[in-house]
mmCIF file of C-alpha atoms and ligand atoms in Angstrom:
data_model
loop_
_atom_site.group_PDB
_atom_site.id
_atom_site.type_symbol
_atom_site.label_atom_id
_atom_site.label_comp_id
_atom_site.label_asym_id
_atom_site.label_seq_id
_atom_site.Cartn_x
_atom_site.Cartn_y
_atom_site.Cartn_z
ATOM 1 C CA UNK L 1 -91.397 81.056 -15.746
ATOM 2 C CA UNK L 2 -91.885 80.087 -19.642
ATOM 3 C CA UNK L 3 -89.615 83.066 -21.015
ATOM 4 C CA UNK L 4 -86.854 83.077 -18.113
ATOM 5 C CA UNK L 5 -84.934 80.619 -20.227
ATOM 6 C CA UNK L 6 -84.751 82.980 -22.892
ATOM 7 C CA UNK L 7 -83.552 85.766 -20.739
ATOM 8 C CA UNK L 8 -80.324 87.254 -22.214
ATOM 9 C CA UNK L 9 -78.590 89.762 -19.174
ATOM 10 C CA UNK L 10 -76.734 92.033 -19.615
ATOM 11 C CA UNK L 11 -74.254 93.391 -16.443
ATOM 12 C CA UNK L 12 -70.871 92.752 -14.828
ATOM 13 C CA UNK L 13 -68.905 89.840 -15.487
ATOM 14 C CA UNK L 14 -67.691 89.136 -12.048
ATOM 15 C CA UNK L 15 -70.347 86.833 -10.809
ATOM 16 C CA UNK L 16 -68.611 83.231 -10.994
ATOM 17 C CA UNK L 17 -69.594 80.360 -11.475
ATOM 18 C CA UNK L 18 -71.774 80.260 -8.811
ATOM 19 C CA UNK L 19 -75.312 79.422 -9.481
ATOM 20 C CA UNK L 20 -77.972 82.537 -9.568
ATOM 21 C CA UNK L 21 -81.093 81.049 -7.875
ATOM 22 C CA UNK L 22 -83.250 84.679 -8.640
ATOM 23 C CA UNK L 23 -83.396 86.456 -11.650
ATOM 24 C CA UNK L 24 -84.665 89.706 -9.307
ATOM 25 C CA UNK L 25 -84.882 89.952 -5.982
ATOM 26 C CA UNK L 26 -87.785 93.187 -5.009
ATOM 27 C CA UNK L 27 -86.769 94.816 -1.438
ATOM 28 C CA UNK L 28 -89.483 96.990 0.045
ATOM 29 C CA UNK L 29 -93.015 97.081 1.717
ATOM 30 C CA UNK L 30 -95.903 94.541 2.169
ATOM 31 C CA UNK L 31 -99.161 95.913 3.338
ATOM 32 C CA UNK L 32 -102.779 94.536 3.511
ATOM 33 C CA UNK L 33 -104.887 96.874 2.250
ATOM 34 C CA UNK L 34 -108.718 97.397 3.466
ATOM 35 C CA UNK L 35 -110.648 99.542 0.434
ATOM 36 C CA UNK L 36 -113.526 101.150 1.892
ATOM 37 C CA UNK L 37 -115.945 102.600 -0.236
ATOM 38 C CA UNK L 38 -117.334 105.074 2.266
ATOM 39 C CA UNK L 39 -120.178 106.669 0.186
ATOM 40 C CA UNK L 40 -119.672 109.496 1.979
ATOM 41 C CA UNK L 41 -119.533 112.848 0.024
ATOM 42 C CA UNK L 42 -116.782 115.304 0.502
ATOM 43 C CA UNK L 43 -116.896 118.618 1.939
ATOM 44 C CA UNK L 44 -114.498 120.581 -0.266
ATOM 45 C CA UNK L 45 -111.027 118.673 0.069
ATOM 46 C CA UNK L 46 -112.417 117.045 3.123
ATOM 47 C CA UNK L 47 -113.842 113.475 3.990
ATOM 48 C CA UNK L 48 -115.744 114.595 7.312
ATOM 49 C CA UNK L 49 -117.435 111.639 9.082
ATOM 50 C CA UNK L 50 -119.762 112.322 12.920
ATOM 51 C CA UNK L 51 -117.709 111.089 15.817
ATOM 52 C CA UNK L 52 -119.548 108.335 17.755
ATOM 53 C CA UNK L 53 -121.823 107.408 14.980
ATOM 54 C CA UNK L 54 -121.546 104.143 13.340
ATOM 55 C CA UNK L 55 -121.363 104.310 9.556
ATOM 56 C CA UNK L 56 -122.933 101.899 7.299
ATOM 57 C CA UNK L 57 -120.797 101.645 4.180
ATOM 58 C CA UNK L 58 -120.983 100.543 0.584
ATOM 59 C CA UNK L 59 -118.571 98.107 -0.149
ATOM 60 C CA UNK L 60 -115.451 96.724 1.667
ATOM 61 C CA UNK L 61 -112.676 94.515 -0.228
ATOM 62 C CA UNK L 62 -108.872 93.267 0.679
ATOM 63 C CA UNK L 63 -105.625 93.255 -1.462
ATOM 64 C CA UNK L 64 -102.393 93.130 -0.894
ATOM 65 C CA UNK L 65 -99.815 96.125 -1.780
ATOM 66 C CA UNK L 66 -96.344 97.851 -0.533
ATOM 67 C CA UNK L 67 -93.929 98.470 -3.183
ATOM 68 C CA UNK L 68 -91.936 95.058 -2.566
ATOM 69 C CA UNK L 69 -94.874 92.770 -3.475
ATOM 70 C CA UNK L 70 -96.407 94.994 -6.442
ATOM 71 C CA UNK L 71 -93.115 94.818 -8.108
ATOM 72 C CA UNK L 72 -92.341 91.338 -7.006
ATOM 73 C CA UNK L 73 -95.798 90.541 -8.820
ATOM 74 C CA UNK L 74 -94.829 92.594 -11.897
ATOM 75 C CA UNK L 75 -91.531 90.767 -12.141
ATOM 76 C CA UNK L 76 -92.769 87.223 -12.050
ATOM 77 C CA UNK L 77 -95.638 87.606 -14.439
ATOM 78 C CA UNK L 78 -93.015 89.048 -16.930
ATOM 79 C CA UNK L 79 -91.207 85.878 -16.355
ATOM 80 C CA UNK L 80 -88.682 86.212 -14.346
ATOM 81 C CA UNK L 81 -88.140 83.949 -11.337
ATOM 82 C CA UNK L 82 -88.275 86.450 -8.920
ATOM 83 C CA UNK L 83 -88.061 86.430 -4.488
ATOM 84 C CA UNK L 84 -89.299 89.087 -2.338
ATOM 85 C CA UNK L 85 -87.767 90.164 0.633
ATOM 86 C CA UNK L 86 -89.266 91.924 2.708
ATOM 87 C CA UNK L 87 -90.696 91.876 6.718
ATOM 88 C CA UNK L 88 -94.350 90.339 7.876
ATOM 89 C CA UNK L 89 -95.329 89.984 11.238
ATOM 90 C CA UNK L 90 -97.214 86.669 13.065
ATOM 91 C CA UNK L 91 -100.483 87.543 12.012
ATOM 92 C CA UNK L 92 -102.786 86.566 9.508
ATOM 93 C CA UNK L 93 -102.565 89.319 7.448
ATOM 94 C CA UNK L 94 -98.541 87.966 6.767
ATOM 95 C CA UNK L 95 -100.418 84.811 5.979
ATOM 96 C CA UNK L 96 -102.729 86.605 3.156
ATOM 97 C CA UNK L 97 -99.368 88.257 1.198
ATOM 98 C CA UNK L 98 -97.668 84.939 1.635
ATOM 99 C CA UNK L 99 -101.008 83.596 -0.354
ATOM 100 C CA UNK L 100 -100.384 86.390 -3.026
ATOM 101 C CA UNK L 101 -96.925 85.542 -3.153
ATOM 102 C CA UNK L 102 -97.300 81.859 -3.925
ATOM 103 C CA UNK L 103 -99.961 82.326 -6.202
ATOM 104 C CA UNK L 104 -97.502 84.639 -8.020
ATOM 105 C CA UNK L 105 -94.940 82.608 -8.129
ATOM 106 C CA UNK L 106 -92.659 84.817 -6.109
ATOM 107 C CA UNK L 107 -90.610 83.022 -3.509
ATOM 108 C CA UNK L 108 -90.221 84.699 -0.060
ATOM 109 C CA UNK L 109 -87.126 85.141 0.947
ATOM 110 C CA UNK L 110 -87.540 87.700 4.269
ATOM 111 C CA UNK L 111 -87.765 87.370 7.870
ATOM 112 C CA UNK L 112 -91.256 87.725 9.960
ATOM 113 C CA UNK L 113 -91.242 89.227 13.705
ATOM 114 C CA UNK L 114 -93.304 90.563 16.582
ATOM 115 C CA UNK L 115 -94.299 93.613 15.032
ATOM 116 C CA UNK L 116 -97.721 93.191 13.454
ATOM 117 C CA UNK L 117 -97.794 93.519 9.399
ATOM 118 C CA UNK L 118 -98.037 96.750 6.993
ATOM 119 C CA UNK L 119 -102.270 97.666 6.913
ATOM 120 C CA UNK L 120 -103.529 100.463 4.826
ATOM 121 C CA UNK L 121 -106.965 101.595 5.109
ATOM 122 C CA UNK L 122 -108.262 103.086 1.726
ATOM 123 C CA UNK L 123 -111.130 105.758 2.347
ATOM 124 C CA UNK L 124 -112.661 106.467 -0.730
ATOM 125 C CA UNK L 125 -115.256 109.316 -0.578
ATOM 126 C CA UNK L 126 -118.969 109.260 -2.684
ATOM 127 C CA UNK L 127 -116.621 111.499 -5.323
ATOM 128 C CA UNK L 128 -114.053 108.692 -5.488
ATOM 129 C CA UNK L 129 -111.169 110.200 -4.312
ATOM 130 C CA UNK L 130 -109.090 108.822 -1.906
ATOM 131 C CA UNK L 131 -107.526 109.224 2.123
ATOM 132 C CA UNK L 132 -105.023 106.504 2.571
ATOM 133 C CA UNK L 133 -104.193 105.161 6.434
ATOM 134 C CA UNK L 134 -101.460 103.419 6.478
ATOM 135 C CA UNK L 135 -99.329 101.864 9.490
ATOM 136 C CA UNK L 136 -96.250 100.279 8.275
ATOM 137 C CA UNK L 137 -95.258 98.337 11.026
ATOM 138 C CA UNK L 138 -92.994 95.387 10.368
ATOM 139 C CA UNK L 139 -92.075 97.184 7.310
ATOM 140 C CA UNK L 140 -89.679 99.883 8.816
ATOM 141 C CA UNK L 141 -88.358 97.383 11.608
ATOM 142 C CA UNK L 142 -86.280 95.343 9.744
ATOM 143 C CA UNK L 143 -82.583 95.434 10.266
ATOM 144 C CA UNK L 144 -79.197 94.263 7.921
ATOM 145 C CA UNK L 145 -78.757 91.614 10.872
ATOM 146 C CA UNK L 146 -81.950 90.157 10.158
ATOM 147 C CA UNK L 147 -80.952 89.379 6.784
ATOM 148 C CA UNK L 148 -79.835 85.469 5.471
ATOM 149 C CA UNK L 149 -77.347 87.198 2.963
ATOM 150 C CA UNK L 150 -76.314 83.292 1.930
ATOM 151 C CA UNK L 151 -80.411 82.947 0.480
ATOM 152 C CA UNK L 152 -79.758 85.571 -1.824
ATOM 153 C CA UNK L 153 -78.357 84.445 -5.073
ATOM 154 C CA UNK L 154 -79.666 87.189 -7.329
ATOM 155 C CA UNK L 155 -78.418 88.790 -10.115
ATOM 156 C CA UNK L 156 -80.286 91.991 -9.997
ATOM 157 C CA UNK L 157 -82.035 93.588 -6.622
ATOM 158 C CA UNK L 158 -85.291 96.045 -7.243
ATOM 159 C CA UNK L 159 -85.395 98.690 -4.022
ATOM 160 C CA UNK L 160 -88.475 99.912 -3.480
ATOM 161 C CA UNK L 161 -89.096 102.843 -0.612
ATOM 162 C CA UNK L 162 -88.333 101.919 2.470
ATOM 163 C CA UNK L 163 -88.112 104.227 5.759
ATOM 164 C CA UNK L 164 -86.391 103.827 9.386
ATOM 165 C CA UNK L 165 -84.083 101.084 9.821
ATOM 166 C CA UNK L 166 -85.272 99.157 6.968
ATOM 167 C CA UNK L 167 -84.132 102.347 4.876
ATOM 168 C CA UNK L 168 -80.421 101.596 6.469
ATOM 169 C CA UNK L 169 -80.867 97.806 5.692
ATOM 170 C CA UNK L 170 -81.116 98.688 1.970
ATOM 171 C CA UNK L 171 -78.131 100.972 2.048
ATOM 172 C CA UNK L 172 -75.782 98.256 3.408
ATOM 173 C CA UNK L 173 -77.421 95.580 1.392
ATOM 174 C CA UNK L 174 -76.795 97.815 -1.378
ATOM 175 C CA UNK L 175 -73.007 98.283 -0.594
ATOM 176 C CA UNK L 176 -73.381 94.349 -0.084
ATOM 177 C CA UNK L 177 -74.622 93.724 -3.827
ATOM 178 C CA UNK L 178 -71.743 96.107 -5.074
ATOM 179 C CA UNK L 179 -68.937 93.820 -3.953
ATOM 180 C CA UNK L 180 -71.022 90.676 -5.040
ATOM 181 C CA UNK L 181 -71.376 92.108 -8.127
ATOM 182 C CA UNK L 182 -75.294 92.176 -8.022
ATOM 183 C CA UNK L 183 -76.973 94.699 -9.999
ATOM 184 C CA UNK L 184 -79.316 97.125 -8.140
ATOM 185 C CA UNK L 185 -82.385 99.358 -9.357
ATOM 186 C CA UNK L 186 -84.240 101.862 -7.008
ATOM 187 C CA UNK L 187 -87.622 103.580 -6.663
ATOM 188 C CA UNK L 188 -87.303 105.972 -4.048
ATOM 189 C CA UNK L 189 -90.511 107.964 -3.100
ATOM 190 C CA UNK L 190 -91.248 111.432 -2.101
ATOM 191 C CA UNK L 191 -91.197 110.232 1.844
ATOM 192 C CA UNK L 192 -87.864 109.544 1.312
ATOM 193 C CA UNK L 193 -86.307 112.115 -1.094
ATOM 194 C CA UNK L 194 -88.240 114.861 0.271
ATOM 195 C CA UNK L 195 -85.446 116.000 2.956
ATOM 196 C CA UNK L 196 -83.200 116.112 -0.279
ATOM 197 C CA UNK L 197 -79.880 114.402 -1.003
ATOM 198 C CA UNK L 198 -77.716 114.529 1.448
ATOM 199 C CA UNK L 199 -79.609 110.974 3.209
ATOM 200 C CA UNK L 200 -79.373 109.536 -0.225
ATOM 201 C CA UNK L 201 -75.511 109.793 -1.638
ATOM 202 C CA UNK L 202 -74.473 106.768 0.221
ATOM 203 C CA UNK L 203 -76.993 104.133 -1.338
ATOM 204 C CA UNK L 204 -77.323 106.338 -5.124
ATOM 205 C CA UNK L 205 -73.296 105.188 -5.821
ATOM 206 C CA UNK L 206 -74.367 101.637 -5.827
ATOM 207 C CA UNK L 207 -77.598 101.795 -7.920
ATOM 208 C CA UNK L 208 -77.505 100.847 -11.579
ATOM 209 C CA UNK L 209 -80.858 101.898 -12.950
ATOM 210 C CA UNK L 210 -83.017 104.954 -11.051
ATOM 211 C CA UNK L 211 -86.507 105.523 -11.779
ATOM 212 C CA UNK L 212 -88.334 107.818 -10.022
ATOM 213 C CA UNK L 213 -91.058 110.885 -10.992
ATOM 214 C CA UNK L 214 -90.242 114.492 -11.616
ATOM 215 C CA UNK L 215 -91.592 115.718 -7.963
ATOM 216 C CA UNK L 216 -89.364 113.464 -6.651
ATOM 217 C CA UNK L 217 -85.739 114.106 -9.064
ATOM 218 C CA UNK L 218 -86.389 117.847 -8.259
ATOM 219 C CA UNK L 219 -85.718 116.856 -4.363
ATOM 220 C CA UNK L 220 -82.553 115.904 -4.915
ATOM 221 C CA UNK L 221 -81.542 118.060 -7.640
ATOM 222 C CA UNK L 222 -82.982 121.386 -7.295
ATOM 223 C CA UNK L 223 -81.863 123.112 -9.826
ATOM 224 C CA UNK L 224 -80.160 122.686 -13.373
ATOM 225 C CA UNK L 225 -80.411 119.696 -15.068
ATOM 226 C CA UNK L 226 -82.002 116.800 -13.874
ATOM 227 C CA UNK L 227 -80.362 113.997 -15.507
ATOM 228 C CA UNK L 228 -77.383 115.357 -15.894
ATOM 229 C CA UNK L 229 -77.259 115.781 -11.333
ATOM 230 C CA UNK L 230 -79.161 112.617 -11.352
ATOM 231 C CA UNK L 231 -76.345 110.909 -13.411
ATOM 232 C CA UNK L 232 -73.584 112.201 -11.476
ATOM 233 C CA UNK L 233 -74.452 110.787 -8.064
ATOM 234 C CA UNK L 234 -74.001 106.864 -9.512
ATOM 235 C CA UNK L 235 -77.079 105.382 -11.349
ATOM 236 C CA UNK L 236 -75.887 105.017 -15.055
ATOM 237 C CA UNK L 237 -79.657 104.812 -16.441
ATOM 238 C CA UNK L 238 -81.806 107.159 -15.052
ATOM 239 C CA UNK L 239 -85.851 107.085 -15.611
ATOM 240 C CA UNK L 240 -88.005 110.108 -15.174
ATOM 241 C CA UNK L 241 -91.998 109.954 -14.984
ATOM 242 C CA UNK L 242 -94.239 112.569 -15.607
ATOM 243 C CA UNK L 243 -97.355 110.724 -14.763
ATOM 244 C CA UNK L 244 -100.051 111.130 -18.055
ATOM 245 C CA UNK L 245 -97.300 113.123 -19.603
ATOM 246 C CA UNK L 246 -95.108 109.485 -20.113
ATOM 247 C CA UNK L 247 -91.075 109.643 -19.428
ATOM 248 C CA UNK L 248 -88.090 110.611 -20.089
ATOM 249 C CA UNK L 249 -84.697 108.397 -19.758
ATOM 250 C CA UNK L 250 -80.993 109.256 -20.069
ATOM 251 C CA UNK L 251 -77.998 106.570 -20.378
ATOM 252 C CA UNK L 252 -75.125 109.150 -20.224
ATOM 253 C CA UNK L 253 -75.003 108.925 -24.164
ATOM 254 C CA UNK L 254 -78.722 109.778 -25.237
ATOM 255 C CA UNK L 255 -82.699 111.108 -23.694
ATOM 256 C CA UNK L 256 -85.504 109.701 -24.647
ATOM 257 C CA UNK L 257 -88.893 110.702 -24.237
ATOM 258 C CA UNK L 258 -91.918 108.947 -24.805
ATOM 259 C CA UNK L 259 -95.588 110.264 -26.238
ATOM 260 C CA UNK L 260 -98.159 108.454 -24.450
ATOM 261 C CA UNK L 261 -101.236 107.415 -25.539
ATOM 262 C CA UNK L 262 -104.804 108.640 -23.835
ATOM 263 C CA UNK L 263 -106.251 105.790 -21.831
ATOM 264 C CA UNK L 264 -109.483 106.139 -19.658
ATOM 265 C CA UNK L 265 -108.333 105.755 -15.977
ATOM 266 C CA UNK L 266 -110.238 103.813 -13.731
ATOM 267 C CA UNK L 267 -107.987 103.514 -10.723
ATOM 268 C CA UNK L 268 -104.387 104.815 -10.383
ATOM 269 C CA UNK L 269 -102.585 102.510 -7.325
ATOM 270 C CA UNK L 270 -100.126 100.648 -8.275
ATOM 271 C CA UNK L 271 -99.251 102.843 -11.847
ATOM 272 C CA UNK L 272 -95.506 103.661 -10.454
ATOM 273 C CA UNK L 273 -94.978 99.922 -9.013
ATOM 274 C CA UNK L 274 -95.981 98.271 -12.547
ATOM 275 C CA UNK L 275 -94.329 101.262 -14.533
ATOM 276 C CA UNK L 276 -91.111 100.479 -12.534
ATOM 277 C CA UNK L 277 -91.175 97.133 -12.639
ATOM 278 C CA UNK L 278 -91.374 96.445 -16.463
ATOM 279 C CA UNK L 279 -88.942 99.484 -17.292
ATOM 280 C CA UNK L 280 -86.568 97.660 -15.210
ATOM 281 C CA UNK L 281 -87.912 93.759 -16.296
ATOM 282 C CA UNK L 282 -87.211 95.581 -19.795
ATOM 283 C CA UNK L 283 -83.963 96.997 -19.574
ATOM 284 C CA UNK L 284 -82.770 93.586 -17.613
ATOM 285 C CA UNK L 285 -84.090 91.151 -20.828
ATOM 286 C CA UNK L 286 -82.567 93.257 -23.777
ATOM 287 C CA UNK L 287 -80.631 96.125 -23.021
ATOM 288 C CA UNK L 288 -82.704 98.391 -24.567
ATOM 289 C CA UNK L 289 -83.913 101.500 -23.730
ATOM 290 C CA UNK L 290 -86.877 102.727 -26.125
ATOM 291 C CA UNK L 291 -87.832 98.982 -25.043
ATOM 292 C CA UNK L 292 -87.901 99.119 -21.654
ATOM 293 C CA UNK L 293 -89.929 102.216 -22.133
ATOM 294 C CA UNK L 294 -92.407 100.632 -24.106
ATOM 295 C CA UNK L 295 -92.789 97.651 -21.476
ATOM 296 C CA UNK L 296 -93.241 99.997 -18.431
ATOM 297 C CA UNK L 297 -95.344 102.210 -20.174
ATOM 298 C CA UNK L 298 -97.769 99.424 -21.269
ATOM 299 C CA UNK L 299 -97.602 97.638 -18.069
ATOM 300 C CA UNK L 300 -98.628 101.161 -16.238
ATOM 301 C CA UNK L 301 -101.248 101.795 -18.594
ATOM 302 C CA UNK L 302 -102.995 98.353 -17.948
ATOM 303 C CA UNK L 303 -102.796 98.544 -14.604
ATOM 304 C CA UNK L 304 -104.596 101.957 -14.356
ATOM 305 C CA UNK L 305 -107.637 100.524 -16.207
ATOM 306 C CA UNK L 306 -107.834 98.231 -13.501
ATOM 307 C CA UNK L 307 -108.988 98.924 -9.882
ATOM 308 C CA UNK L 308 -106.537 97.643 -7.235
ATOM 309 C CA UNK L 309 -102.861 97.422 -7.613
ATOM 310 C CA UNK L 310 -102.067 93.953 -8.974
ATOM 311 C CA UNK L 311 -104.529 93.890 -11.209
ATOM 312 C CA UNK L 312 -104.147 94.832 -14.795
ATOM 313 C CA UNK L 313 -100.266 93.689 -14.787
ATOM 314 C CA UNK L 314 -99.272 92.369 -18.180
ATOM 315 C CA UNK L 315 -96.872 89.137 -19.121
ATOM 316 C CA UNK L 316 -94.355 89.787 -21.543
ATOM 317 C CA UNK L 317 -95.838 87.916 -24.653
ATOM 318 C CA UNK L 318 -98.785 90.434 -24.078
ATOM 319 C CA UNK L 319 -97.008 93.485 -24.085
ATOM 320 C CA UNK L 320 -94.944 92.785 -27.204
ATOM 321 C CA UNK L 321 -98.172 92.295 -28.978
ATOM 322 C CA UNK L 322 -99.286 95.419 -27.941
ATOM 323 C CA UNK L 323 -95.551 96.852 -29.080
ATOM 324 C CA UNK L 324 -96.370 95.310 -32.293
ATOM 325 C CA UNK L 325 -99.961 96.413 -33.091
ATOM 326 C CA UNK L 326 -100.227 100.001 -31.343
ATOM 327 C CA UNK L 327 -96.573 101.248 -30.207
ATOM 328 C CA UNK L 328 -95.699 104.167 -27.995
ATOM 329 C CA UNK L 329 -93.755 106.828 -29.523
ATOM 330 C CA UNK L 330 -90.260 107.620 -28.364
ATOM 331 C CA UNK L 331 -88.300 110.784 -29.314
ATOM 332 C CA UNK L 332 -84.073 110.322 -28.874
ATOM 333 C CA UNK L 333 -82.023 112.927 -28.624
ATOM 334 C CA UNK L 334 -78.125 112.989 -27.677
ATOM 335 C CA UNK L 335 -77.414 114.375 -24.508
HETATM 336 N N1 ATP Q 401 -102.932 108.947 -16.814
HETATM 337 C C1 ATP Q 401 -101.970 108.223 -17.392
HETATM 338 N N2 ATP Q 401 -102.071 107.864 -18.695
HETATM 339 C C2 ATP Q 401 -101.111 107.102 -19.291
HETATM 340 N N3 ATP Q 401 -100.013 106.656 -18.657
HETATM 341 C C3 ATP Q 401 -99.850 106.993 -17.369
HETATM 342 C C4 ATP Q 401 -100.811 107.797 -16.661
HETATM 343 N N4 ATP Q 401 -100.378 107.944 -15.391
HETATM 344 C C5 ATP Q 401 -99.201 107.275 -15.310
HETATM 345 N N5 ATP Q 401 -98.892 106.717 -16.491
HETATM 346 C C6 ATP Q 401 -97.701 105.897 -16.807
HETATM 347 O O1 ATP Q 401 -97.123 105.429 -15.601
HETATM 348 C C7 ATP Q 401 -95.802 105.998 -15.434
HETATM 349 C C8 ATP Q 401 -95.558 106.283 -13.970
HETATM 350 O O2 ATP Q 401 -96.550 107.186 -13.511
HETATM 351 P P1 ATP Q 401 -96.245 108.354 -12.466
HETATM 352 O O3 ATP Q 401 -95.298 109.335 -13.048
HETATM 353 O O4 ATP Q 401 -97.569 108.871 -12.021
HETATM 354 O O5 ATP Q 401 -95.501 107.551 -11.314
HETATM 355 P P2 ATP Q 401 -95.519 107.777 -9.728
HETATM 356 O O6 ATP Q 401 -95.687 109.219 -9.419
HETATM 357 O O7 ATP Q 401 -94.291 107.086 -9.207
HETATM 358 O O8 ATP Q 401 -96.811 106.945 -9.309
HETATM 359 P P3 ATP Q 401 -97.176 106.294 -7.902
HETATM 360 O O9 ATP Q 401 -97.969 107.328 -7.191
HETATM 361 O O10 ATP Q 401 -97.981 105.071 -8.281
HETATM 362 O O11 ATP Q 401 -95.887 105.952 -7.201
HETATM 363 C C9 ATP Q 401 -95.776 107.221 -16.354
HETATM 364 O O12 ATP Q 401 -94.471 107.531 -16.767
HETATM 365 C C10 ATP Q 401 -96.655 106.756 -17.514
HETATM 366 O O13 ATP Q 401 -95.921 105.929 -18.388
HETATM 367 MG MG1 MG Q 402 -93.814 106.243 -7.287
#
């Protein structure tokens, strides 16, 4: 929490008087996730594994993922005080992202319920490539009831995807932070802007700051310009990824494009989540764009050299050295 006192936000000036307890609040998933390193070699595009044998495998390790506690993660470790809410069940795999969460210095701020918690389980084949289980559970059960509206004295809120009823939760919460004044950035992914727009006008006129990847824009906008339709449903900063190929961002006034660098990766979960994260945790601290690029792209870069999701993410004093010594290029042009 060093920097958070030298925070300068930017955003509406109808909040009051009234105290702001978070800097960023992250809405979204928590999962356990079970890496198995299967050491068993693929069969063209297929992991194929004997029914009714038992498998001896390589390696098996635990961490803890879902869009709501990578980001939450990101957030605090680039200093700002930061809650996640989210849904975990009674189990004691709710107990293990509560762990994370503490040890992050994010403060939980969601409900817990019968449903048993988010579990992935990561196949990875003798190539290294990867089948992903997952079973959300207590993730998509999570209704705008269930919330304690009064415990959330944010400034910002960070969406992350979320399906089902949770998926309506966010959309009224949304509406919610709109007439509090409470800024609100979004990450949709391609579960949820695959069936295209129309599901997605409702909670788009209350979000501030989009980012999502180019699969995903061309969804909703499927044809003509992409920032330009992007613009025009609400978000006034809208962030485009293009995976190794960097991103592109438009403000209404100007694009800008960044020229990444060529990093060795190692292990690619969690590349959006940290991207995301310090684009936003960028734009929040100095209302700057090429910034905000710089900080995302950085913090996505690290984390790919790392295995595992969490690991890798950068603090903010570490980042602007990097700024310093080996900047990304950015390209503006007026729009
Ligand atoms: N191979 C790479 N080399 C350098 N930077 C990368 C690479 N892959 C991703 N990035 C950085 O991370 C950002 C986000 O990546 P990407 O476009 O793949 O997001 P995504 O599709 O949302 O990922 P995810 O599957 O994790 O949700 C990119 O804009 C870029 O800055
Ligand atoms: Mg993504």
């Amino acid at each position: 929490m060093k920097n958070s006192k030298k925070i300068k936000y930017f955003g509406p000036k109808t909040l009051g008087k009234s105290k702001r307890v978070f800097d960023i609040i992250t809405v979204g998933s928590a999962v356990v996730d079970a890496f198995v390193d299967t050491g068993i070699p693929q069969k063209g595009n297929n992991l194929v594994y004997p029914v009714g044998d038992k498998i001896v495998v390589e390696n098996i390790w635990f961490g803890t993922g879902g869009g709501g506690t990578n980001t939450a993660s990101a957030f605090s470790k680039l200093g700002m005080k930061t809650g996640f809410l989210g849904k975990l069940g009674e189990d004691n795999n709710a107990n293990m992202i509560r762990d994370i969460l503490l040890k992050s210095k994010v403060k939980f701020v969601g409900v817990r319920g019968k449903a048993p918690t988010g579990f992935s389980v990561v196949l990875d084949s003798k190539e290294r490539n990867r089948t992903i289980l997952t079973y959300k559970g207590a993730n998509e059960d999570f209704g705008f009831n269930e919330l304690h509206l009064e415990r959330l004295k944010t400034k910002w809120f960070y969406f992350s995807s979320m399906i089902g009823r949770a998926f309506k939760m966010q959309e009224k919460l949304a509406a919610w932070a709109n007439r509090k004044g409470i800024m609100v950035a979004y990450n949709p992914s391609s579960y949820i802007t695959e069936d295209g727009v129309s599901g997605l006008r409702r909670i788009l006129r209350h979000v501030d700051v989009l980012v999502l990847n180019k699969e995903e824009a061309r969804h909703l906008i499927p044809k003509g310009d992409l920032f330009h339709g992007l613009n025009k449903l609400g978000p006034k900063v809208v962030c485009i990824t293009y995976g190794k190929d960097g991103n592109g961002v438009c403000d209404r006034s100007f694009v800008y494009n960044s020229l990444p660098r060529k990093i060795k990766v190692v292990e690619r979960t969690g590349a959006g989540d940290a991207f995301a994260a310090g684009f936003v945790a960028g734009w929040i601290k100095t209302n700057d764009v090429r910034k905000a690029m710089q900080i995302g792209s950085i913090n996505a870069e690290s984390v790919i050299q790392k295995p595992g999701a969490k690991e890798g993410l950068m603090n903010w004093s570490e980042i602007n050295r990097e700024i310093k010594n080996r900047p990304i290029k950015i390209l503006e042009k007026s729009c």
